[in-house]
Short mmCIF file of C-alpha atoms in Angstrom, two decimals:
data_model
loop_
_atom_site.label_atom_id
_atom_site.label_comp_id
_atom_site.label_asym_id
_atom_site.label_seq_id
_atom_site.Cartn_x
_atom_site.Cartn_y
_atom_site.Cartn_z
CA MET A 1 -37.38 -156.99 -66.80
CA SER A 2 -41.23 -157.58 -69.21
CA SER A 3 -40.88 -156.99 -72.58
CA SER A 4 -42.89 -154.04 -71.86
CA LEU A 5 -40.74 -152.05 -69.62
CA SER A 6 -37.63 -153.01 -71.28
CA LEU A 7 -39.34 -151.47 -74.68
CA LYS A 8 -40.50 -148.13 -72.77
CA CYS A 9 -37.11 -147.55 -71.18
CA GLY A 10 -35.72 -148.07 -73.99
CA LEU A 11 -37.61 -145.64 -76.12
CA LEU A 12 -36.86 -143.03 -73.66
CA LEU A 13 -33.77 -143.31 -73.35
CA GLY A 14 -33.34 -143.16 -77.24
CA LEU A 15 -34.53 -139.62 -77.20
CA LEU A 16 -31.17 -137.56 -77.64
CA ALA A 17 -32.05 -135.33 -80.43
CA PHE A 18 -35.51 -134.34 -79.62
CA PRO A 19 -35.76 -130.52 -80.72
CA ALA A 20 -36.31 -127.80 -78.01
CA LEU A 21 -39.51 -126.73 -78.95
CA ALA A 22 -40.91 -129.96 -78.36
CA ARG A 23 -39.85 -130.44 -74.82
CA GLU A 24 -42.62 -128.99 -72.34
CA LEU A 25 -40.04 -126.33 -70.36
CA GLU A 26 -40.85 -122.44 -70.20
CA GLU A 27 -38.15 -120.33 -71.57
CA LYS A 28 -37.61 -117.39 -69.54
CA LEU A 29 -39.00 -113.90 -71.17
CA ARG A 30 -37.61 -110.97 -70.24
CA ILE A 31 -38.81 -107.55 -70.50
CA ARG A 32 -35.73 -104.71 -69.92
CA THR A 33 -34.55 -101.52 -70.49
CA LEU A 34 -31.29 -100.31 -72.31
CA GLN A 35 -29.77 -97.72 -72.54
CA VAL A 36 -27.92 -96.47 -75.90
CA PRO A 37 -24.57 -96.49 -75.75
CA ALA A 38 -23.55 -92.56 -75.28
CA HIS A 39 -20.07 -92.75 -77.66
CA PRO A 40 -20.61 -94.56 -81.26
CA GLY A 41 -17.39 -96.44 -79.96
CA GLN A 42 -18.60 -97.77 -77.08
CA GLU A 43 -19.44 -101.66 -77.74
CA ALA A 44 -23.13 -101.70 -79.52
CA PRO A 45 -25.42 -103.42 -76.92
CA SER A 46 -27.11 -107.47 -77.27
CA ILE A 47 -30.55 -108.57 -77.75
CA TYR A 48 -30.69 -112.32 -77.01
CA VAL A 49 -33.15 -114.39 -78.77
CA SER A 50 -33.95 -118.10 -79.00
CA ALA A 51 -35.53 -120.12 -81.97
CA GLN A 52 -39.33 -119.07 -83.40
CA VAL A 53 -39.54 -116.75 -80.58
CA ALA A 54 -40.27 -112.72 -81.10
CA SER A 55 -38.30 -110.52 -79.29
CA VAL A 56 -39.53 -106.85 -79.95
CA LEU A 57 -37.06 -103.36 -79.74
CA ARG A 58 -39.27 -100.56 -78.50
CA PHE A 59 -37.98 -96.97 -79.10
CA GLU A 60 -38.73 -93.13 -78.31
CA GLN A 61 -39.18 -92.72 -81.72
CA ASP A 62 -40.25 -94.04 -85.04
CA VAL A 63 -38.03 -96.11 -86.98
CA VAL A 64 -37.23 -95.87 -90.69
CA PRO A 65 -37.88 -99.46 -92.03
CA ALA A 66 -35.62 -98.78 -95.11
CA LYS A 67 -32.87 -97.69 -93.26
CA THR A 68 -33.21 -101.26 -90.72
CA ARG A 69 -32.00 -104.40 -91.51
CA LEU A 70 -30.77 -107.56 -89.80
CA LEU A 71 -27.02 -108.55 -91.71
CA ALA A 72 -26.63 -112.56 -92.96
CA TRP A 73 -30.32 -113.10 -91.92
CA GLU A 74 -31.08 -114.94 -95.15
CA GLY A 75 -32.85 -118.51 -94.45
CA ARG A 76 -31.96 -117.76 -90.36
CA PHE A 77 -34.70 -115.55 -89.35
CA GLU A 78 -38.25 -114.46 -90.79
CA PRO A 79 -37.85 -110.87 -92.37
CA LEU A 80 -37.81 -107.98 -90.01
CA LEU A 81 -41.23 -106.56 -89.38
CA VAL A 82 -40.46 -102.82 -88.85
CA GLY A 83 -43.46 -100.09 -88.10
CA SER A 84 -43.94 -97.28 -86.05
CA LYS A 85 -41.52 -97.30 -82.80
CA LYS A 86 -41.14 -101.26 -83.26
CA VAL A 87 -38.81 -103.64 -84.19
CA VAL A 88 -39.13 -107.08 -84.27
CA VAL A 89 -36.47 -110.37 -84.58
CA GLU A 90 -37.59 -113.77 -84.95
CA PRO A 91 -34.87 -116.92 -85.55
CA LEU A 92 -35.77 -119.54 -87.32
CA ARG A 93 -33.53 -121.76 -85.46
CA ASP A 94 -31.32 -121.26 -82.57
CA LEU A 95 -27.99 -119.06 -83.00
CA ASP A 96 -24.70 -121.23 -82.21
CA GLU A 97 -23.03 -120.17 -78.78
CA GLY A 98 -20.71 -116.91 -79.05
CA GLU A 99 -22.63 -116.26 -82.67
CA ALA A 100 -23.55 -112.23 -83.03
CA LEU A 101 -25.23 -110.90 -85.98
CA PRO A 102 -25.28 -107.00 -86.90
CA LEU A 103 -28.91 -105.56 -85.84
CA LEU A 104 -29.15 -101.78 -87.62
CA VAL A 105 -31.85 -99.21 -86.71
CA THR A 106 -32.33 -95.74 -87.93
CA LEU A 107 -35.07 -93.75 -86.22
CA VAL A 108 -36.82 -90.50 -87.58
CA ASP A 109 -34.26 -88.20 -86.44
CA GLY A 110 -31.52 -89.78 -88.34
CA THR A 111 -29.87 -91.06 -85.27
CA GLU A 112 -28.40 -94.83 -86.50
CA LEU A 113 -28.11 -97.59 -83.63
CA THR A 114 -26.35 -101.49 -83.83
CA PHE A 115 -27.10 -103.81 -81.96
CA LEU A 116 -25.49 -107.40 -81.79
CA VAL A 117 -28.46 -110.21 -81.85
CA ARG A 118 -26.82 -113.21 -79.78
CA PRO A 119 -28.31 -116.42 -78.55
CA LYS A 120 -29.82 -116.94 -75.35
CA ARG A 121 -28.16 -116.46 -71.97
CA ARG A 122 -26.66 -119.87 -70.96
CA GLU A 123 -25.30 -118.60 -67.12
CA ASP A 124 -29.02 -117.47 -66.36
CA TRP A 125 -30.63 -120.68 -67.50
CA GLY A 126 -31.41 -119.66 -70.94
CA TRP A 127 -33.29 -116.54 -70.52
CA ILE A 128 -34.03 -114.64 -73.65
CA ASP A 129 -35.51 -111.04 -74.43
CA TYR A 130 -39.16 -110.75 -75.05
CA GLN A 131 -38.94 -107.12 -75.28
CA VAL A 132 -36.13 -103.87 -74.78
CA ASN A 133 -37.44 -100.73 -74.12
CA VAL A 134 -34.61 -98.67 -75.61
CA PHE A 135 -33.92 -95.01 -74.71
CA LYS A 136 -31.60 -92.40 -75.64
CA ASP A 137 -32.45 -89.93 -72.76
CA ARG A 138 -31.79 -91.58 -69.66
CA GLY A 139 -33.34 -88.81 -67.77
CA SER A 140 -36.55 -88.84 -69.49
CA TYR A 141 -39.52 -89.85 -68.21
CA ASN A 142 -40.30 -92.92 -69.78
CA ALA A 143 -36.78 -94.06 -69.16
CA VAL A 144 -37.10 -93.82 -65.37
CA LEU A 145 -40.53 -95.51 -65.77
CA SER A 146 -39.16 -98.52 -67.39
CA GLY A 147 -36.30 -98.39 -65.14
CA LEU A 148 -38.17 -98.51 -62.37
CA TYR A 149 -40.53 -101.26 -63.25
CA ASP A 150 -36.63 -103.51 -64.06
CA ALA A 151 -35.45 -103.11 -60.81
CA LEU A 152 -38.72 -104.14 -59.19
CA ASN A 153 -38.45 -107.17 -61.32
CA ARG A 154 -34.76 -108.13 -60.43
CA GLU A 155 -35.91 -107.62 -57.25
CA ARG A 156 -38.63 -110.08 -57.09
CA GLU A 157 -36.86 -112.55 -58.62
CA LEU A 158 -34.27 -112.13 -55.96
CA ARG A 159 -36.48 -112.86 -53.49
CA GLU A 160 -37.79 -115.93 -54.75
CA GLU A 161 -34.37 -117.04 -55.61
CA ASN A 162 -33.50 -116.43 -51.75
CA GLU A 163 -36.72 -118.43 -50.36
CA ARG A 164 -35.76 -121.47 -52.93
CA PHE A 165 -32.45 -121.58 -51.64
CA LYS A 166 -33.48 -121.62 -48.03
CA LYS A 167 -35.90 -124.49 -49.03
CA GLU A 168 -33.39 -126.37 -50.74
CA GLU A 169 -31.50 -126.09 -47.77
CA ASN A 170 -33.57 -127.56 -44.92
CA SER A 171 -35.04 -130.09 -47.73
CA ILE A 172 -34.30 -133.57 -47.28
CA ASP A 173 -34.71 -134.86 -50.60
CA HIS A 174 -32.06 -132.21 -51.41
CA ALA A 175 -30.05 -133.92 -49.31
CA TYR A 176 -30.00 -137.11 -49.97
CA ALA A 177 -29.82 -135.51 -53.81
CA THR A 178 -26.35 -134.21 -53.04
CA LEU A 179 -25.14 -137.47 -51.38
CA LEU A 180 -26.25 -139.59 -54.49
CA SER A 181 -24.27 -136.97 -56.98
CA ASN A 182 -21.72 -137.45 -54.96
CA GLY A 183 -21.66 -141.29 -55.31
CA GLU A 184 -22.56 -141.56 -51.62
CA VAL A 185 -25.53 -143.99 -51.37
CA GLU A 186 -24.67 -146.38 -48.44
CA LYS A 187 -25.55 -143.22 -46.63
CA THR A 188 -28.91 -142.67 -47.96
CA PRO A 189 -32.47 -145.34 -47.81
CA PHE A 190 -32.09 -145.73 -51.55
CA ARG A 191 -31.82 -149.40 -53.15
CA ARG A 192 -30.29 -149.64 -56.67
CA LYS A 193 -32.92 -151.47 -58.71
CA ARG A 194 -31.96 -151.35 -62.44
CA VAL A 195 -29.12 -150.22 -64.82
CA PHE A 196 -29.53 -149.04 -68.13
CA ARG A 197 -26.12 -148.31 -70.08
CA LEU A 198 -26.19 -146.08 -73.24
CA ARG A 199 -23.40 -145.15 -75.82
CA HIS A 200 -24.60 -141.73 -78.01
CA GLU A 201 -22.23 -141.10 -80.88
CA ASP A 202 -20.17 -138.28 -78.33
CA MET A 203 -21.41 -139.45 -75.07
CA ASP A 204 -21.62 -142.20 -72.90
CA MET A 205 -24.41 -142.56 -70.47
CA VAL A 206 -25.23 -144.87 -67.38
CA VAL A 207 -28.48 -144.26 -65.67
CA GLU A 208 -29.46 -146.15 -62.43
CA LEU A 209 -32.65 -146.11 -60.76
CA PHE A 210 -33.71 -146.41 -57.20
CA LYS A 211 -36.37 -147.17 -54.94
CA GLY A 212 -36.56 -145.73 -51.26
CA PRO A 213 -39.28 -145.47 -48.75
CA GLY A 214 -41.89 -143.02 -50.19
CA LYS A 215 -39.45 -142.09 -52.35
CA ALA A 216 -37.21 -142.86 -55.97
CA ALA A 217 -34.29 -141.48 -57.10
CA ALA A 218 -32.45 -141.45 -60.71
CA VAL A 219 -28.35 -141.50 -60.97
CA VAL A 220 -27.53 -140.16 -64.64
CA THR A 221 -23.82 -140.85 -65.10
CA LEU A 222 -22.72 -138.97 -68.58
CA ARG A 223 -18.94 -139.47 -69.80
CA ASN A 224 -17.59 -136.86 -72.62
CA THR A 225 -16.06 -139.23 -74.98
CA VAL A 226 -16.18 -137.49 -78.68
CA LEU A 227 -17.16 -133.85 -78.30
CA GLN A 228 -14.39 -131.11 -78.34
CA GLU A 229 -15.87 -128.45 -76.39
CA PRO A 230 -17.25 -129.08 -72.84
CA TRP A 231 -20.92 -130.73 -72.50
CA ARG A 232 -23.31 -128.19 -70.27
CA PHE A 233 -26.07 -129.34 -68.34
CA GLU A 234 -28.66 -126.62 -69.18
CA ALA A 235 -32.19 -128.26 -67.67
CA ALA A 236 -34.08 -130.53 -66.30
CA SER A 237 -37.63 -131.76 -65.44
CA VAL A 238 -40.03 -134.50 -64.33
CA THR A 239 -43.83 -135.08 -66.08
CA ARG A 240 -45.86 -137.77 -65.67
CA GLU A 241 -46.82 -139.57 -68.47
CA LEU A 242 -48.91 -137.71 -71.28
CA SER A 243 -48.87 -134.60 -69.26
CA PRO A 244 -46.93 -131.42 -69.56
CA THR A 245 -47.35 -130.29 -65.97
CA GLU A 246 -44.01 -130.56 -64.07
CA ARG A 247 -43.71 -132.54 -60.60
CA PRO A 248 -41.80 -131.06 -57.93
CA PHE A 249 -38.26 -133.20 -57.70
CA ALA A 250 -34.93 -132.83 -56.23
CA LEU A 251 -31.74 -132.34 -58.17
CA ARG A 252 -27.71 -131.84 -57.57
CA MET A 253 -25.08 -132.39 -60.11
CA GLU A 254 -21.48 -132.99 -59.14
CA ARG A 255 -20.67 -130.64 -62.36
CA PRO A 256 -22.36 -128.93 -64.95
CA VAL A 257 -19.69 -128.65 -67.47
CA ILE A 258 -18.47 -132.01 -68.64
CA VAL A 259 -14.99 -131.48 -70.54
CA PRO A 260 -13.55 -133.98 -72.78
CA GLY A 261 -12.86 -137.20 -71.38
CA GLN A 262 -14.98 -136.24 -68.21
CA SER A 263 -17.30 -137.89 -66.10
CA GLY A 264 -20.27 -135.98 -64.28
CA ARG A 265 -23.34 -137.06 -62.13
CA ILE A 266 -26.48 -135.44 -61.92
CA ALA A 267 -28.85 -136.66 -58.93
CA VAL A 268 -32.55 -136.75 -58.94
CA VAL A 269 -35.11 -137.45 -56.05
CA VAL A 270 -38.93 -137.16 -57.04
CA ASP A 271 -41.29 -137.86 -53.61
CA ARG A 272 -44.03 -140.11 -54.00
CA SER A 273 -46.33 -137.29 -53.78
CA SER A 274 -45.33 -136.11 -57.52
CA PHE A 275 -46.64 -139.76 -58.83
CA GLU A 276 -50.08 -138.99 -56.50
CA VAL A 277 -53.17 -138.56 -58.96
CA GLU A 278 -56.53 -138.13 -58.05
CA GLY A 279 -57.97 -140.27 -55.45
CA GLY A 280 -54.83 -140.94 -54.35
CA GLN A 281 -53.60 -143.42 -56.81
CA LEU A 282 -50.02 -143.23 -58.22
CA ALA A 283 -48.48 -142.36 -62.15
CA ASP A 284 -45.22 -142.95 -63.39
CA LEU A 285 -42.73 -140.26 -64.40
CA ALA A 286 -40.20 -139.40 -67.17
CA LEU A 287 -37.40 -137.45 -66.22
CA GLN A 288 -35.45 -135.60 -68.74
CA ILE A 289 -32.31 -133.58 -69.11
CA PHE A 290 -31.49 -131.34 -71.77
CA ARG A 291 -27.98 -130.12 -72.42
CA GLY A 292 -26.78 -126.73 -73.38
CA ASP A 293 -27.81 -126.54 -77.08
CA GLY A 294 -31.11 -127.13 -75.97
CA LEU A 295 -31.50 -130.86 -77.17
CA LEU A 296 -32.72 -133.46 -74.73
CA GLN A 297 -29.60 -135.44 -74.03
CA VAL A 298 -31.63 -138.40 -72.30
CA ALA A 299 -35.28 -139.13 -70.75
CA VAL A 300 -36.09 -142.04 -68.35
CA ALA A 301 -39.24 -143.72 -67.17
CA MET A 302 -39.76 -143.54 -63.57
CA GLU A 303 -42.06 -146.28 -62.25
CA HIS A 304 -44.13 -145.69 -59.29
CA ALA A 305 -43.30 -148.99 -58.41
CA LEU A 306 -40.20 -147.47 -57.79
CA VAL A 307 -41.74 -145.65 -54.35
CA ARG A 308 -42.05 -148.22 -51.39
CA GLN A 309 -43.95 -147.87 -48.60
#
C-alpha cells in the first residue's frame, strides 16, 4: 500500500469523535399538531429537540413571557424566545437519551401548560420538532386544518417509504449487502482487497474493502468492548470527497443495536454510477457511519479503483 493511501485511510479511520453538526446529513424536521391534554393529571406532551436547531411552539393565544420558563436550562439552552403566540426553544447541545426537561407555558387567559423537552426520536431516524401547533379545542377550524395537514404529510411519507422498500426488494445491490452483512462473501462477486483494524477506547473495529464488477463494497465489523450501554446505529452516508452531496448506496446490517460484548456487521455496496463525475471520470468516495448519539464512529475511504470492469 502506498504511503499516501495509508495516510488517507488512517486519517479517515481516525475520525471517531466528530461533532454531529459537522456531518452533512439533514435531520428530519417535522411540523405537527398537538392537542393539549384534557385533564391535568395526564402525562405532559413531549417536544423533541436537537442541538442548535430552533423548535417553535405555536399557540392559539398570546403567551405570557413572565410566566413561561424552561427548568434547568442554564448553560444548555439559549434563553427562551417568547413573543405573541410563539415560544422558541434552542438547545446548545444534544440532550442525553432519557432526559426530559419541563417547559412551563402560560397563556393570556390563565391556562397553564406543561411540556417535556426531550432529545430527538431515535426510533424514527432522528426526527425533531421544527414547529408544533398546540391547540386546546380539537374541533376548532385551525386545529382541524392543522390535523389534516399532518395526516396528508404522514400519508406522503408512508407512500415514499413503501416505494423505497419495493425498490430495495428488487435491488441487486441490497441483495449483495444482505449477503455481506451475513458473512456470506463467497456468494457474492466481490473480492476482498484491504483490511484495516482499529481499536477505539470503547469499540474494536475491522474494516474490509471489496472490489467487484462495476461495484465496490465495505464491511465494518464493530465489537462493543467497553460501553456500558448498547451501541446504536443512527445513519450512514456516502459522499464524494470535498462535496457534501450524498451518493446512492445499499446498506444492510447484522443488527442495529450492539450490546456490551457483542459484535455486529454493517455492509455497504456502492455502484459504479455513484463514483462517476462529469465526463465519465471516476472520483473517490467516503463512507461515514454515525452512532446513536450523533457522533461519527468510523469513516472509510472508498477509492474508485475498487470498481473494476
